[in-house]
PDB file of C-alpha atoms in Angstrom:
ATOM      1  CA  MET C   1     105.175 122.085  16.767  1.00  0.00           C
ATOM      2  CA  THR C   2     106.148 125.067  15.025  1.00  0.00           C
ATOM      3  CA  VAL C   3     108.836 127.120  17.598  1.00  0.00           C
ATOM      4  CA  MET C   4     108.675 130.909  15.940  1.00  0.00           C
ATOM      5  CA  HIS C   5     110.732 133.738  15.983  1.00  0.00           C
ATOM      6  CA  LYS C   6     109.996 136.913  15.749  1.00  0.00           C
ATOM      7  CA  LEU C   7     110.907 140.356  15.359  1.00  0.00           C
ATOM      8  CA  LEU C   8     109.201 143.043  16.994  1.00  0.00           C
ATOM      9  CA  GLY C   9     109.524 146.557  15.645  1.00  0.00           C
ATOM     10  CA  ALA C  10     112.153 148.212  13.056  1.00  0.00           C
ATOM     11  CA  SER C  11     115.080 148.361  15.842  1.00  0.00           C
ATOM     12  CA  ALA C  12     114.390 144.805  17.440  1.00  0.00           C
ATOM     13  CA  ALA C  13     116.143 141.931  18.250  1.00  0.00           C
ATOM     14  CA  LEU C  14     115.037 138.090  17.745  1.00  0.00           C
ATOM     15  CA  ALA C  15     112.945 137.578  20.111  1.00  0.00           C
ATOM     16  CA  LEU C  16     114.702 133.714  20.254  1.00  0.00           C
ATOM     17  CA  SER C  17     112.637 131.016  21.874  1.00  0.00           C
ATOM     18  CA  ALA C  18     112.911 128.130  24.037  1.00  0.00           C
ATOM     19  CA  GLY C  19     112.705 124.488  22.884  1.00  0.00           C
ATOM     20  CA  ALA C  20     113.872 124.875  19.394  1.00  0.00           C
ATOM     21  CA  ALA C  21     116.262 121.968  18.905  1.00  0.00           C
ATOM     22  CA  ALA C  22     119.884 122.889  17.749  1.00  0.00           C
ATOM     23  CA  ALA C  23     119.031 121.856  14.262  1.00  0.00           C
ATOM     24  CA  ASP C  24     115.790 122.810  14.255  1.00  0.00           C
ATOM     25  CA  PRO C  25     115.574 124.115  10.217  1.00  0.00           C
ATOM     26  CA  ALA C  26     114.051 128.371  10.097  1.00  0.00           C
ATOM     27  CA  ILE C  27     113.187 130.286   7.195  1.00  0.00           C
ATOM     28  CA  LEU C  28     112.617 134.322   6.398  1.00  0.00           C
ATOM     29  CA  PHE C  29     109.418 135.647   4.840  1.00  0.00           C
ATOM     30  CA  ASP C  30     110.470 138.181   2.951  1.00  0.00           C
ATOM     31  CA  LEU C  31     108.308 141.742   3.347  1.00  0.00           C
ATOM     32  CA  GLY C  32     104.158 141.483   2.973  1.00  0.00           C
ATOM     33  CA  GLY C  33     104.430 138.680   6.179  1.00  0.00           C
ATOM     34  CA  LYS C  34     103.602 134.877   5.305  1.00  0.00           C
ATOM     35  CA  PHE C  35      99.630 134.795   5.289  1.00  0.00           C
ATOM     36  CA  ASP C  36     100.353 137.193   2.046  1.00  0.00           C
ATOM     37  CA  LYS C  37      97.909 134.647   0.269  1.00  0.00           C
ATOM     38  CA  SER C  38     101.441 134.290  -2.696  1.00  0.00           C
ATOM     39  CA  PHE C  39     104.875 134.186  -2.741  1.00  0.00           C
ATOM     40  CA  ASN C  40     105.303 133.930   1.017  1.00  0.00           C
ATOM     41  CA  GLU C  41     102.888 131.545   1.901  1.00  0.00           C
ATOM     42  CA  SER C  42     103.529 129.677  -0.717  1.00  0.00           C
ATOM     43  CA  ALA C  43     106.985 129.004   1.043  1.00  0.00           C
ATOM     44  CA  TYR C  44     104.827 128.949   4.577  1.00  0.00           C
ATOM     45  CA  ASN C  45     102.695 126.255   2.834  1.00  0.00           C
ATOM     46  CA  GLY C  46     106.630 124.296   2.608  1.00  0.00           C
ATOM     47  CA  ALA C  47     107.577 124.199   6.002  1.00  0.00           C
ATOM     48  CA  GLU C  48     104.514 123.648   7.208  1.00  0.00           C
ATOM     49  CA  ARG C  49     104.086 120.232   5.155  1.00  0.00           C
ATOM     50  CA  TRP C  50     107.709 119.050   5.658  1.00  0.00           C
ATOM     51  CA  ALA C  51     106.641 119.741   9.898  1.00  0.00           C
ATOM     52  CA  THR C  52     103.225 118.072   9.300  1.00  0.00           C
ATOM     53  CA  GLU C  53     104.828 115.298   7.650  1.00  0.00           C
ATOM     54  CA  THR C  54     107.866 114.763  10.054  1.00  0.00           C
ATOM     55  CA  GLY C  55     106.676 116.157  13.617  1.00  0.00           C
ATOM     56  CA  GLY C  56     109.403 118.071  13.522  1.00  0.00           C
ATOM     57  CA  SER C  57     109.847 121.456  14.338  1.00  0.00           C
ATOM     58  CA  TYR C  58     110.957 124.978  12.451  1.00  0.00           C
ATOM     59  CA  ALA C  59     111.441 128.976  12.957  1.00  0.00           C
ATOM     60  CA  GLU C  60     110.449 131.974  11.802  1.00  0.00           C
ATOM     61  CA  VAL C  61     110.593 135.306  11.064  1.00  0.00           C
ATOM     62  CA  GLU C  62     108.108 137.656  10.197  1.00  0.00           C
ATOM     63  CA  ILE C  63     110.539 141.254   9.285  1.00  0.00           C
ATOM     64  CA  GLN C  64     108.985 144.417   9.224  1.00  0.00           C
ATOM     65  CA  SER C  65     111.739 146.292   6.955  1.00  0.00           C
ATOM     66  CA  ASP C  66     115.093 146.027   4.636  1.00  0.00           C
ATOM     67  CA  ALA C  67     117.353 147.273   7.704  1.00  0.00           C
ATOM     68  CA  GLN C  68     116.631 143.740  10.133  1.00  0.00           C
ATOM     69  CA  ARG C  69     117.470 141.313   7.917  1.00  0.00           C
ATOM     70  CA  GLU C  70     121.304 141.134   7.952  1.00  0.00           C
ATOM     71  CA  GLN C  71     120.387 140.892  11.551  1.00  0.00           C
ATOM     72  CA  ALA C  72     117.878 137.998  11.219  1.00  0.00           C
ATOM     73  CA  ILE C  73     120.008 135.680   9.517  1.00  0.00           C
ATOM     74  CA  ARG C  74     122.547 136.088  12.136  1.00  0.00           C
ATOM     75  CA  ARG C  75     121.185 135.390  15.014  1.00  0.00           C
ATOM     76  CA  PHE C  76     119.351 132.384  13.389  1.00  0.00           C
ATOM     77  CA  ALA C  77     122.490 131.108  12.358  1.00  0.00           C
ATOM     78  CA  GLU C  78     123.877 131.722  16.185  1.00  0.00           C
ATOM     79  CA  SER C  79     120.895 129.523  17.650  1.00  0.00           C
ATOM     80  CA  GLY C  80     122.316 126.711  15.386  1.00  0.00           C
ATOM     81  CA  ALA C  81     119.616 126.687  13.301  1.00  0.00           C
ATOM     82  CA  ASN C  82     120.049 124.179  10.344  1.00  0.00           C
ATOM     83  CA  PRO C  83     119.068 124.462   7.064  1.00  0.00           C
ATOM     84  CA  ILE C  84     118.450 128.453   7.143  1.00  0.00           C
ATOM     85  CA  VAL C  85     116.157 129.432   4.226  1.00  0.00           C
ATOM     86  CA  MET C  86     114.723 132.520   2.708  1.00  0.00           C
ATOM     87  CA  ALA C  87     112.278 133.210   0.831  1.00  0.00           C
ATOM     88  CA  GLY C  88     112.897 136.424  -1.734  1.00  0.00           C
ATOM     89  CA  PHE C  89     115.399 137.393  -3.161  1.00  0.00           C
ATOM     90  CA  SER C  90     116.067 140.836  -1.439  1.00  0.00           C
ATOM     91  CA  TRP C  91     117.874 138.210   0.970  1.00  0.00           C
ATOM     92  CA  ALA C  92     121.056 138.207  -0.824  1.00  0.00           C
ATOM     93  CA  THR C  93     122.852 141.395   0.096  1.00  0.00           C
ATOM     94  CA  PRO C  94     123.149 140.343   3.768  1.00  0.00           C
ATOM     95  CA  LEU C  95     123.298 136.233   3.133  1.00  0.00           C
ATOM     96  CA  GLU C  96     126.477 137.304   0.993  1.00  0.00           C
ATOM     97  CA  LYS C  97     127.830 139.107   3.856  1.00  0.00           C
ATOM     98  CA  VAL C  98     126.410 136.453   6.424  1.00  0.00           C
ATOM     99  CA  ALA C  99     127.525 132.760   5.022  1.00  0.00           C
ATOM    100  CA  ALA C 100     131.385 133.009   5.521  1.00  0.00           C
ATOM    101  CA  ASP C 101     130.710 133.511   9.024  1.00  0.00           C
ATOM    102  CA  TYR C 102     128.707 130.372   9.560  1.00  0.00           C
ATOM    103  CA  PRO C 103     130.579 127.649   7.977  1.00  0.00           C
ATOM    104  CA  ASP C 104     128.659 125.269   8.766  1.00  0.00           C
ATOM    105  CA  THR C 105     125.645 126.297   8.496  1.00  0.00           C
ATOM    106  CA  SER C 106     123.303 125.522   5.151  1.00  0.00           C
ATOM    107  CA  PHE C 107     121.416 128.214   3.686  1.00  0.00           C
ATOM    108  CA  THR C 108     118.820 128.538   1.013  1.00  0.00           C
ATOM    109  CA  ILE C 109     118.071 131.371  -0.636  1.00  0.00           C
ATOM    110  CA  ILE C 110     115.039 131.424  -3.970  1.00  0.00           C
ATOM    111  CA  ASP C 111     114.784 133.859  -6.314  1.00  0.00           C
ATOM    112  CA  MET C 112     118.171 134.863  -6.208  1.00  0.00           C
ATOM    113  CA  VAL C 113     121.971 133.471  -6.745  1.00  0.00           C
ATOM    114  CA  VAL C 114     124.906 133.358  -4.029  1.00  0.00           C
ATOM    115  CA  ASP C 115     128.020 131.997  -4.992  1.00  0.00           C
ATOM    116  CA  ALA C 116     129.235 130.525  -1.880  1.00  0.00           C
ATOM    117  CA  PRO C 117     130.108 126.860  -1.049  1.00  0.00           C
ATOM    118  CA  ASN C 118     127.572 126.136   1.769  1.00  0.00           C
ATOM    119  CA  VAL C 119     124.407 128.677   0.088  1.00  0.00           C
ATOM    120  CA  ARG C 120     121.684 126.942  -2.495  1.00  0.00           C
ATOM    121  CA  SER C 121     120.064 129.120  -4.784  1.00  0.00           C
ATOM    122  CA  VAL C 122     117.016 128.173  -6.208  1.00  0.00           C
ATOM    123  CA  VAL C 123     115.435 130.444  -9.272  1.00  0.00           C
ATOM    124  CA  PHE C 124     112.612 129.267 -11.301  1.00  0.00           C
ATOM    125  CA  ASN C 125     111.614 129.126 -14.677  1.00  0.00           C
ATOM    126  CA  GLU C 126     108.577 132.284 -14.264  1.00  0.00           C
ATOM    127  CA  HIS C 127     108.567 132.902 -18.460  1.00  0.00           C
ATOM    128  CA  GLU C 128     107.672 129.452 -18.840  1.00  0.00           C
ATOM    129  CA  GLY C 129     104.676 128.784 -15.881  1.00  0.00           C
ATOM    130  CA  SER C 130     103.884 133.127 -17.449  1.00  0.00           C
ATOM    131  CA  TYR C 131     103.761 131.970 -20.860  1.00  0.00           C
ATOM    132  CA  LEU C 132     101.019 128.760 -20.029  1.00  0.00           C
ATOM    133  CA  VAL C 133      98.691 130.878 -18.180  1.00  0.00           C
ATOM    134  CA  GLY C 134      99.230 134.125 -21.348  1.00  0.00           C
ATOM    135  CA  MET C 135      97.860 130.641 -23.092  1.00  0.00           C
ATOM    136  CA  MET C 136      94.751 130.296 -21.145  1.00  0.00           C
ATOM    137  CA  ALA C 137      93.819 133.987 -21.003  1.00  0.00           C
ATOM    138  CA  ALA C 138      94.372 134.531 -24.839  1.00  0.00           C
ATOM    139  CA  MET C 139      91.485 131.487 -25.131  1.00  0.00           C
ATOM    140  CA  ALA C 140      89.421 132.068 -22.125  1.00  0.00           C
ATOM    141  CA  SER C 141      89.138 136.695 -23.624  1.00  0.00           C
ATOM    142  CA  GLU C 142      86.153 137.740 -25.558  1.00  0.00           C
ATOM    143  CA  THR C 143      87.589 140.938 -25.951  1.00  0.00           C
ATOM    144  CA  GLY C 144      91.545 140.342 -27.219  1.00  0.00           C
ATOM    145  CA  THR C 145      92.526 142.240 -24.617  1.00  0.00           C
ATOM    146  CA  VAL C 146      93.771 140.797 -21.633  1.00  0.00           C
ATOM    147  CA  SER C 147      96.104 143.040 -19.120  1.00  0.00           C
ATOM    148  CA  PHE C 148      99.917 142.234 -16.615  1.00  0.00           C
ATOM    149  CA  VAL C 149      99.760 143.918 -13.496  1.00  0.00           C
ATOM    150  CA  GLY C 150     103.252 143.079 -11.436  1.00  0.00           C
ATOM    151  CA  GLY C 151     104.230 144.351  -7.631  1.00  0.00           C
ATOM    152  CA  MET C 152     107.872 145.818  -7.677  1.00  0.00           C
ATOM    153  CA  ASP C 153     109.571 147.096 -11.478  1.00  0.00           C
ATOM    154  CA  ILE C 154     112.337 144.589 -11.013  1.00  0.00           C
ATOM    155  CA  PRO C 155     113.832 141.488 -14.380  1.00  0.00           C
ATOM    156  CA  LEU C 156     112.253 139.311 -12.284  1.00  0.00           C
ATOM    157  CA  ILE C 157     108.652 140.803 -12.330  1.00  0.00           C
ATOM    158  CA  ARG C 158     109.386 141.868 -16.010  1.00  0.00           C
ATOM    159  CA  LYS C 159     110.285 137.843 -17.265  1.00  0.00           C
ATOM    160  CA  PHE C 160     107.156 137.264 -15.914  1.00  0.00           C
ATOM    161  CA  ALA C 161     105.451 139.274 -17.752  1.00  0.00           C
ATOM    162  CA  CYS C 162     107.363 139.052 -21.205  1.00  0.00           C
ATOM    163  CA  GLY C 163     106.682 135.380 -21.177  1.00  0.00           C
ATOM    164  CA  TYR C 164     102.967 135.869 -20.568  1.00  0.00           C
ATOM    165  CA  ALA C 165     102.600 137.526 -23.173  1.00  0.00           C
ATOM    166  CA  GLN C 166     104.410 135.702 -25.587  1.00  0.00           C
ATOM    167  CA  GLY C 167     102.192 133.232 -24.220  1.00  0.00           C
ATOM    168  CA  VAL C 168      99.052 135.368 -25.537  1.00  0.00           C
ATOM    169  CA  LEU C 169     100.038 136.423 -28.349  1.00  0.00           C
ATOM    170  CA  ALA C 170     101.057 132.552 -29.467  1.00  0.00           C
ATOM    171  CA  VAL C 171      97.226 131.860 -29.655  1.00  0.00           C
ATOM    172  CA  ASN C 172      95.602 134.790 -30.706  1.00  0.00           C
ATOM    173  CA  PRO C 173      98.789 137.516 -32.300  1.00  0.00           C
ATOM    174  CA  GLU C 174      96.027 140.592 -32.873  1.00  0.00           C
ATOM    175  CA  ALA C 175      95.791 140.916 -29.225  1.00  0.00           C
ATOM    176  CA  THR C 176      96.560 143.558 -27.238  1.00  0.00           C
ATOM    177  CA  VAL C 177      98.468 143.464 -24.104  1.00  0.00           C
ATOM    178  CA  ILE C 178      98.534 145.606 -21.286  1.00  0.00           C
ATOM    179  CA  ALA C 179     101.035 145.793 -18.929  1.00  0.00           C
ATOM    180  CA  ASN C 180     101.841 147.823 -15.309  1.00  0.00           C
ATOM    181  CA  MET C 181     103.956 148.046 -12.505  1.00  0.00           C
ATOM    182  CA  THR C 182     102.953 148.760  -8.856  1.00  0.00           C
ATOM    183  CA  GLY C 183     105.515 150.904  -8.118  1.00  0.00           C
ATOM    184  CA  THR C 184     109.659 150.489  -7.891  1.00  0.00           C
ATOM    185  CA  THR C 185     109.571 150.206  -3.653  1.00  0.00           C
ATOM    186  CA  PRO C 186     109.496 147.426  -1.145  1.00  0.00           C
ATOM    187  CA  ALA C 187     106.400 149.194  -0.959  1.00  0.00           C
ATOM    188  CA  ALA C 188     104.751 147.752  -3.878  1.00  0.00           C
ATOM    189  CA  TRP C 189     104.570 144.327  -3.295  1.00  0.00           C
ATOM    190  CA  ASN C 190     101.571 145.476  -0.950  1.00  0.00           C
ATOM    191  CA  ASP C 191      98.960 148.045  -1.823  1.00  0.00           C
ATOM    192  CA  PRO C 192      96.440 145.957  -2.803  1.00  0.00           C
ATOM    193  CA  VAL C 193      94.208 150.067  -3.164  1.00  0.00           C
ATOM    194  CA  LYS C 194      96.948 150.145  -6.028  1.00  0.00           C
ATOM    195  CA  GLY C 195      96.769 147.337  -7.793  1.00  0.00           C
ATOM    196  CA  SER C 196      92.876 147.984  -8.053  1.00  0.00           C
ATOM    197  CA  GLU C 197      93.261 151.055  -9.336  1.00  0.00           C
ATOM    198  CA  LEU C 198      95.629 149.010 -12.409  1.00  0.00           C
ATOM    199  CA  THR C 199      93.492 147.455 -12.896  1.00  0.00           C
ATOM    200  CA  LEU C 200      90.375 149.086 -13.072  1.00  0.00           C
ATOM    201  CA  ALA C 201      92.498 151.176 -15.550  1.00  0.00           C
ATOM    202  CA  GLN C 202      92.826 147.764 -17.777  1.00  0.00           C
ATOM    203  CA  ILE C 203      89.388 147.193 -17.757  1.00  0.00           C
ATOM    204  CA  SER C 204      88.979 150.271 -18.924  1.00  0.00           C
ATOM    205  CA  GLN C 205      90.988 149.641 -22.177  1.00  0.00           C
ATOM    206  CA  GLY C 206      89.111 146.718 -23.205  1.00  0.00           C
ATOM    207  CA  SER C 207      90.940 143.721 -20.307  1.00  0.00           C
ATOM    208  CA  ASP C 208      89.056 140.793 -19.722  1.00  0.00           C
ATOM    209  CA  VAL C 209      91.033 138.839 -18.217  1.00  0.00           C
ATOM    210  CA  VAL C 210      94.330 140.494 -15.147  1.00  0.00           C
ATOM    211  CA  PHE C 211      97.385 138.106 -14.482  1.00  0.00           C
ATOM    212  CA  ALA C 212      99.106 139.307 -11.521  1.00  0.00           C
ATOM    213  CA  ALA C 213     102.221 139.066 -10.321  1.00  0.00           C
ATOM    214  CA  ALA C 214     102.501 141.281  -7.143  1.00  0.00           C
ATOM    215  CA  GLY C 215     102.358 139.396  -3.763  1.00  0.00           C
ATOM    216  CA  GLY C 216     100.225 140.960  -1.375  1.00  0.00           C
ATOM    217  CA  THR C 217      99.124 143.610  -3.861  1.00  0.00           C
ATOM    218  CA  GLY C 218      97.738 140.758  -6.494  1.00  0.00           C
ATOM    219  CA  VAL C 219      94.758 140.299  -3.692  1.00  0.00           C
ATOM    220  CA  GLY C 220      93.211 143.912  -5.095  1.00  0.00           C
ATOM    221  CA  VAL C 221      93.950 142.994  -8.764  1.00  0.00           C
ATOM    222  CA  LEU C 222      92.434 139.414  -7.993  1.00  0.00           C
ATOM    223  CA  GLN C 223      89.611 141.155  -5.613  1.00  0.00           C
ATOM    224  CA  THR C 224      88.826 144.210  -8.160  1.00  0.00           C
ATOM    225  CA  ALA C 225      88.604 141.713 -10.864  1.00  0.00           C
ATOM    226  CA  ALA C 226      85.432 139.771  -8.733  1.00  0.00           C
ATOM    227  CA  ASP C 227      83.812 142.770  -8.415  1.00  0.00           C
ATOM    228  CA  SER C 228      84.202 143.970 -12.086  1.00  0.00           C
ATOM    229  CA  ASN C 229      82.634 140.620 -13.551  1.00  0.00           C
ATOM    230  CA  ILE C 230      86.222 139.531 -15.698  1.00  0.00           C
ATOM    231  CA  LEU C 231      89.032 136.347 -14.961  1.00  0.00           C
ATOM    232  CA  SER C 232      91.489 136.959 -12.721  1.00  0.00           C
ATOM    233  CA  ILE C 233      94.887 134.487 -12.761  1.00  0.00           C
ATOM    234  CA  GLY C 234      96.985 134.319  -8.799  1.00  0.00           C
ATOM    235  CA  VAL C 235     100.631 134.102  -9.147  1.00  0.00           C
ATOM    236  CA  ASP C 236     102.867 131.461  -6.593  1.00  0.00           C
ATOM    237  CA  ALA C 237     100.516 130.177  -4.279  1.00  0.00           C
ATOM    238  CA  ASN C 238      97.209 128.510  -6.173  1.00  0.00           C
ATOM    239  CA  GLN C 239      94.852 131.070  -5.043  1.00  0.00           C
ATOM    240  CA  ASN C 240      91.486 129.681  -7.515  1.00  0.00           C
ATOM    241  CA  TYR C 241      90.051 129.822  -3.684  1.00  0.00           C
ATOM    242  CA  LEU C 242      90.368 133.018  -3.078  1.00  0.00           C
ATOM    243  CA  HIS C 243      87.211 134.074  -6.046  1.00  0.00           C
ATOM    244  CA  PRO C 244      85.826 130.717  -7.040  1.00  0.00           C
ATOM    245  CA  GLY C 245      84.600 130.992 -10.630  1.00  0.00           C
ATOM    246  CA  GLN C 246      86.681 134.200 -10.962  1.00  0.00           C
ATOM    247  CA  VAL C 247      89.957 133.090 -11.687  1.00  0.00           C
ATOM    248  CA  LEU C 248      90.792 131.345 -14.648  1.00  0.00           C
ATOM    249  CA  THR C 249      93.152 129.951 -12.993  1.00  0.00           C
ATOM    250  CA  SER C 250      96.928 130.591 -11.062  1.00  0.00           C
ATOM    251  CA  MET C 251     100.324 130.554 -12.111  1.00  0.00           C
ATOM    252  CA  LEU C 252     102.213 127.693  -9.475  1.00  0.00           C
ATOM    253  CA  LYS C 253     106.119 129.047  -8.968  1.00  0.00           C
ATOM    254  CA  ARG C 254     106.800 126.042  -6.339  1.00  0.00           C
ATOM    255  CA  VAL C 255     107.929 128.038  -3.543  1.00  0.00           C
ATOM    256  CA  ASP C 256     106.361 125.208  -1.644  1.00  0.00           C
ATOM    257  CA  ASN C 257     108.649 122.154  -2.761  1.00  0.00           C
ATOM    258  CA  ALA C 258     112.166 124.646  -2.639  1.00  0.00           C
ATOM    259  CA  VAL C 259     111.308 125.164   1.562  1.00  0.00           C
ATOM    260  CA  TYR C 260     110.520 121.471   1.895  1.00  0.00           C
ATOM    261  CA  ASP C 261     113.623 120.139  -0.213  1.00  0.00           C
ATOM    262  CA  ALA C 262     115.671 122.310   1.784  1.00  0.00           C
ATOM    263  CA  PHE C 263     113.688 121.752   4.691  1.00  0.00           C
ATOM    264  CA  THR C 264     113.746 117.837   4.537  1.00  0.00           C
ATOM    265  CA  GLN C 265     117.513 117.366   3.175  1.00  0.00           C
ATOM    266  CA  GLY C 266     118.367 119.082   6.805  1.00  0.00           C
ATOM    267  CA  GLU C 267     122.114 119.520   7.785  1.00  0.00           C
ATOM    268  CA  ALA C 268     123.310 117.435   4.497  1.00  0.00           C
ATOM    269  CA  LEU C 269     121.366 120.358   2.228  1.00  0.00           C
ATOM    270  CA  GLU C 270     122.621 120.126  -1.710  1.00  0.00           C
ATOM    271  CA  THR C 271     124.142 123.819  -1.185  1.00  0.00           C
ATOM    272  CA  GLY C 272     124.913 124.826  -5.183  1.00  0.00           C
ATOM    273  CA  PHE C 273     122.599 126.111  -8.162  1.00  0.00           C
ATOM    274  CA  ASN C 274     119.201 125.275  -8.961  1.00  0.00           C
ATOM    275  CA  VAL C 275     116.190 125.891 -11.441  1.00  0.00           C
ATOM    276  CA  MET C 276     112.700 124.660 -11.175  1.00  0.00           C
ATOM    277  CA  GLY C 277     110.716 125.342 -14.545  1.00  0.00           C
ATOM    278  CA  VAL C 278     107.844 122.629 -15.891  1.00  0.00           C
ATOM    279  CA  ALA C 279     110.408 120.109 -16.740  1.00  0.00           C
ATOM    280  CA  ASN C 280     110.993 119.259 -13.180  1.00  0.00           C
ATOM    281  CA  GLU C 281     107.265 120.784 -12.495  1.00  0.00           C
ATOM    282  CA  GLY C 282     108.759 123.956 -10.878  1.00  0.00           C
ATOM    283  CA  VAL C 283     106.211 125.540 -12.281  1.00  0.00           C
ATOM    284  CA  GLY C 284     102.984 124.876 -13.969  1.00  0.00           C
ATOM    285  CA  TYR C 285      99.159 125.699 -14.039  1.00  0.00           C
ATOM    286  CA  ALA C 286      96.641 125.556 -10.949  1.00  0.00           C
ATOM    287  CA  LEU C 287      93.563 123.086 -11.704  1.00  0.00           C
ATOM    288  CA  ASP C 288      90.638 122.618  -9.285  1.00  0.00           C
ATOM    289  CA  GLU C 289      86.966 122.413  -7.806  1.00  0.00           C
ATOM    290  CA  PHE C 290      86.955 126.644  -8.240  1.00  0.00           C
ATOM    291  CA  ASN C 291      88.159 126.819 -11.786  1.00  0.00           C
ATOM    292  CA  ALA C 292      87.565 123.954 -13.493  1.00  0.00           C
ATOM    293  CA  ASP C 293      84.637 125.199 -15.787  1.00  0.00           C
ATOM    294  CA  LEU C 294      86.236 128.438 -16.541  1.00  0.00           C
ATOM    295  CA  VAL C 295      88.919 125.688 -17.932  1.00  0.00           C
ATOM    296  CA  THR C 296      87.791 123.729 -21.113  1.00  0.00           C
ATOM    297  CA  ALA C 297      89.091 120.390 -22.362  1.00  0.00           C
ATOM    298  CA  ASP C 298      90.468 122.128 -25.776  1.00  0.00           C
ATOM    299  CA  MET C 299      92.014 124.472 -23.062  1.00  0.00           C
ATOM    300  CA  GLN C 300      93.734 122.487 -20.986  1.00  0.00           C
ATOM    301  CA  ALA C 301      94.776 119.952 -24.102  1.00  0.00           C
ATOM    302  CA  ALA C 302      97.103 122.801 -25.316  1.00  0.00           C
ATOM    303  CA  VAL C 303      98.241 124.903 -22.810  1.00  0.00           C
ATOM    304  CA  ASP C 304      99.434 120.405 -21.865  1.00  0.00           C
ATOM    305  CA  ALA C 305     100.915 120.221 -25.391  1.00  0.00           C
ATOM    306  CA  ALA C 306     102.559 123.544 -24.944  1.00  0.00           C
ATOM    307  CA  ALA C 307     104.230 122.531 -21.957  1.00  0.00           C
ATOM    308  CA  ALA C 308     105.587 119.194 -22.635  1.00  0.00           C
ATOM    309  CA  ASP C 309     106.884 121.566 -25.340  1.00  0.00           C
ATOM    310  CA  ILE C 310     108.941 123.437 -23.273  1.00  0.00           C
ATOM    311  CA  ALA C 311     109.618 120.369 -21.189  1.00  0.00           C
ATOM    312  CA  ALA C 312     111.821 118.946 -24.256  1.00  0.00           C
ATOM    313  CA  GLY C 313     113.350 121.738 -25.230  1.00  0.00           C
ATOM    314  CA  THR C 314     111.477 122.197 -28.554  1.00  0.00           C
ATOM    315  CA  LEU C 315     108.945 125.422 -27.005  1.00  0.00           C
ATOM    316  CA  ALA C 316     111.677 128.273 -26.162  1.00  0.00           C
ATOM    317  CA  VAL C 317     109.698 131.373 -23.702  1.00  0.00           C
ATOM    318  CA  HIS C 318     111.991 133.748 -23.448  1.00  0.00           C
ATOM    319  CA  ASP C 319     114.217 135.322 -20.388  1.00  0.00           C
ATOM    320  CA  TYR C 320     113.903 138.658 -19.393  1.00  0.00           C
ATOM    321  CA  SER C 321     116.546 137.958 -17.463  1.00  0.00           C
ATOM    322  CA  SER C 322     118.431 136.432 -20.080  1.00  0.00           C
ATOM    323  CA  ASP C 323     117.761 139.142 -22.467  1.00  0.00           C
ATOM    324  CA  GLU C 324     116.954 142.558 -21.091  1.00  0.00           C
ATOM    325  CA  SER C 325     114.536 142.827 -24.097  1.00  0.00           C
ATOM    326  CA  CYS C 326     110.876 142.035 -24.391  1.00  0.00           C
ATOM    327  CA  PRO C 327     109.555 141.218 -27.963  1.00  0.00           C
ATOM    328  CA  ALA C 328     105.758 140.232 -27.166  1.00  0.00           C
ATOM    329  CA  LEU C 329     105.516 142.920 -24.555  1.00  0.00           C
ATOM    330  CA  THR C 330     106.578 146.483 -24.427  1.00  0.00           C
ATOM    331  CA  PHE C 331     106.525 148.031 -20.422  1.00  0.00           C
TER     332      PHE C 331
END
């Protein structure tokens, strides 16, 4: 049974529930909450899979502001939670402060690298998965114009956008790719109204397939696409079910696997730098009963062939995080 820890308000202390074993793992979700239907929810699903399979318990928290981050990590470390998993790059700075104070506690951070002996840093080749769904967007588009809505304008999200555009242009070199970011602050992850507005503007420019990499904001993107009778592409978790027959696919970023693996290793967590990409099934695309009628056999064959080439190293997808340029797209 899950043991839940919550932060109640901007300055409240963690309410540590009784009953958690000293070595129970813990997970700290990013802003937007564990039911954002995207990144955080994928992390939650990994924790729940571990709990279901093992019968174990874990502690969790959904923060309400950035100011709570360091306190949240310290409280879990002090309570004996081990390992402690943090979903999101914004945990990096407080973790850098805290990790050295708890050398016997293992930490995992997802989407950022923290160089400490007791930290596992998990990063993803989002550009590879985005390339694959970009190919699908180009093959499904009837107008030759597709688009991208990002959340917070940071290198990580530009990494998605650039890979997507490269995949689109690999299929149709004459295609137009429109890209917009929701904002420059963490609020950009949870603004479905703004996501909807950006999608409508892109549709007015001819887009008939839109890829959202924007956390909770993406819910507004997918809803507006469905309402406007164009196709959308989900992200992180499989979002095909949100609008059956309208979501072309979802770019899977297996945050759930990262959490599940960390929880499974427990106190013996292998620390260091970990990369999850196409080659080790860390990223990919979703195919299920909700989008089966949208993905043709030819489309699937082309994308699977590209995935095999990426895994073999014979197809290189530009990585914005290592080279902050975007040959296929202008922001």
